[in-house]
Tab-separated table of C-alpha atoms in Angstrom:
chain	number	residue	atom	x	y	z
A	129	MET	CA	-8.078	-1.090	-9.596
A	130	ARG	CA	-5.214	0.909	-11.150
A	131	CYS	CA	-1.658	-0.355	-10.400
A	132	TRP	CA	0.889	2.074	-11.262
A	133	ARG	CA	4.679	1.322	-10.982
A	134	ARG	CA	7.659	2.740	-12.441
A	135	CYS	CA	11.336	1.196	-12.637
A	136	ALA	CA	13.573	4.174	-12.307
A	137	PRO	CA	15.627	5.154	-13.991
A	138	PRO	CA	13.965	4.058	-17.091
A	139	ALA	CA	15.152	0.616	-17.852
A	140	PRO	CA	15.634	-1.124	-21.361
A	141	ARG	CA	12.404	-2.641	-22.680
A	142	SER	CA	13.779	-6.085	-22.140
A	143	SER	CA	14.427	-5.394	-18.446
A	144	ARG	CA	11.306	-3.547	-17.534
A	145	CYS	CA	8.889	-4.532	-14.596
A	146	ARG	CA	6.203	-7.178	-15.635
A	147	ARG	CA	3.160	-8.023	-13.603
A	148	PRO	CA	3.716	-11.802	-12.728
A	149	ARG	CA	1.165	-13.952	-14.512
A	150	GLY	CA	-1.726	-15.771	-12.699
A	151	ARG	CA	-2.594	-19.320	-12.813
A	152	ARG	CA	-4.300	-19.167	-16.152
A	153	GLY	CA	-1.672	-16.862	-17.806
A	154	ASN	CA	-3.822	-13.914	-16.940
A	155	ARG	CA	-1.573	-10.971	-16.066
A	156	TRP	CA	-4.006	-9.485	-13.856
A	157	ALA	CA	-4.910	-12.618	-11.894
A	158	SER	CA	-1.911	-12.541	-9.465
A	159	THR	CA	-2.075	-11.461	-5.817
A	160	PRO	CA	-0.458	-8.285	-4.220
A	161	ALA	CA	1.824	-10.660	-2.644
A	162	ALA	CA	3.154	-12.169	-5.835
A	163	LEU	CA	3.578	-8.791	-7.259
A	164	LEU	CA	5.577	-7.588	-4.378
A	165	ARG	CA	7.792	-10.613	-4.410
A	166	ALA	CA	8.470	-9.957	-8.309
A	167	LEU	CA	9.221	-6.439	-7.549
A	168	ALA	CA	11.614	-7.294	-4.705
A	169	ALA	CA	13.352	-9.903	-6.784
A	170	ARG	CA	14.296	-6.832	-9.116
A	171	GLY	CA	15.575	-4.891	-6.245
A	172	LEU	CA	12.427	-2.621	-5.558
A	173	THR	CA	11.891	-3.006	-1.803
A	174	ARG	CA	9.711	0.084	-1.440
A	175	VAL	CA	6.184	0.611	-2.957
A	176	LEU	CA	3.947	3.454	-2.882
A	177	ALA	CA	0.410	1.958	-3.349
A	178	GLU	CA	-2.012	4.834	-3.909
A	179	GLY	CA	-5.019	2.990	-5.510
A	180	GLY	CA	-7.943	3.585	-3.324
A	181	ALA	CA	-9.866	1.854	-0.539
A	182	ALA	CA	-10.017	-1.476	-1.915
A	183	LEU	CA	-6.315	-1.679	-2.582
A	184	ALA	CA	-5.290	-0.337	0.703
A	185	ALA	CA	-7.612	-2.785	2.553
A	186	GLY	CA	-6.495	-5.775	0.439
A	187	LEU	CA	-2.930	-4.983	1.255
A	188	LEU	CA	-3.701	-4.699	4.940
A	189	ARG	CA	-5.505	-7.929	5.055
A	190	ALA	CA	-2.638	-9.542	3.442
A	191	GLY	CA	-0.187	-8.235	6.033
A	192	LEU	CA	1.622	-6.468	3.304
A	193	VAL	CA	1.851	-2.976	4.923
A	194	ASP	CA	4.892	-2.149	7.071
A	195	ARG	CA	4.721	1.663	6.722
A	196	LEU	CA	1.994	4.201	6.296
A	197	ALA	CA	2.094	7.817	4.920
A	198	TRP	CA	-0.854	9.712	5.896
A	199	PHE	CA	-1.899	13.244	4.790
A	200	HIS	CA	-4.615	14.996	6.823
A	201	ALA	CA	-6.294	18.099	5.264
A	202	PRO	CA	-7.910	20.762	7.524
A	203	ALA	CA	-11.350	20.052	5.980
A	204	ILE	CA	-14.094	17.399	6.459
A	205	ILE	CA	-16.150	15.807	3.708
A	206	GLY	CA	-18.514	13.495	5.567
A	207	GLY	CA	-20.340	10.571	4.138
A	208	ASP	CA	-20.256	12.110	0.633
A	209	GLY	CA	-16.610	11.490	0.436
A	210	ARG	CA	-14.586	8.453	-0.677
A	211	PRO	CA	-13.453	6.118	2.004
A	212	ALA	CA	-9.446	5.701	2.689
A	213	LEU	CA	-10.058	2.104	3.502
A	214	ASP	CA	-12.530	-0.782	2.801
A	215	ALA	CA	-13.711	-2.887	5.612
A	216	LEU	CA	-11.422	-5.224	7.229
A	217	PRO	CA	-13.354	-8.099	8.497
A	218	LEU	CA	-11.884	-8.099	11.924
A	219	GLU	CA	-13.682	-10.270	14.546
A	220	LEU	CA	-11.935	-8.611	17.427
A	221	LEU	CA	-10.295	-5.437	17.841
A	222	SER	CA	-7.069	-7.101	18.999
A	223	ALA	CA	-6.652	-8.433	15.455
A	224	MET	CA	-6.331	-4.794	13.838
A	225	PRO	CA	-3.197	-3.983	12.522
A	226	ARG	CA	-1.362	-1.743	14.628
A	227	TYR	CA	1.413	1.183	13.726
A	228	ARG	CA	3.497	3.349	15.628
A	229	ARG	CA	3.982	7.120	14.821
A	230	THR	CA	7.326	7.944	13.590
A	231	ALA	CA	7.130	11.256	11.977
A	232	LEU	CA	4.778	14.339	12.061
A	233	ALA	CA	5.152	17.203	9.605
A	234	LEU	CA	3.016	20.464	8.641
A	235	PRO	CA	3.477	20.911	4.900
A	236	GLY	CA	1.383	23.880	4.230
A	237	ALA	CA	-2.131	23.653	5.788
A	238	ASP	CA	-1.814	19.987	5.914
A	239	LEU	CA	-0.786	17.480	8.792
A	240	PHE	CA	1.531	14.648	7.512
A	241	SER	CA	2.206	11.516	9.730
A	242	GLU	CA	3.941	8.610	9.061
A	243	TYR	CA	3.875	5.246	11.025
A	244	GLU	CA	5.507	1.700	10.921
A	245	THR	CA	4.574	-1.649	12.078
A	246	ALA	CA	4.426	-1.899	15.702
A	247	SER	CA	7.034	-4.229	16.964
A	248	GLU	CA	4.285	-6.467	18.876
A	249	MET	CA	0.736	-6.734	18.120
A	250	GLY	CA	-1.693	-4.812	20.667
A	251	THR	CA	0.881	-2.014	21.224
A	252	ALA	CA	0.552	1.520	19.641
């Protein structure tokens, strides 16, 4: 998993974002929630997480996703493609994260849809 981040505009080296350390001092042992808290403490309240199916599923499982931005291409890859999301171990369909569409756009041939967390679980 790669974690890309940028503090904009470029900050002096002494104030750049650093990933919080885990229990044993390992910089990569922190949780996504700890990383987001550290970024929020620096005033970064919006994060684009684009890191593959495992990262997306981990953020969803942790309840850390309040907005989705989704591009749909007019093409079908099928089972040979890479999944957008790893499995979410849900025992009930009512436990799945729900979102409400807030925007649609047609940038070129693609479809862009944007979603935010539904105000009540179970509503779409």
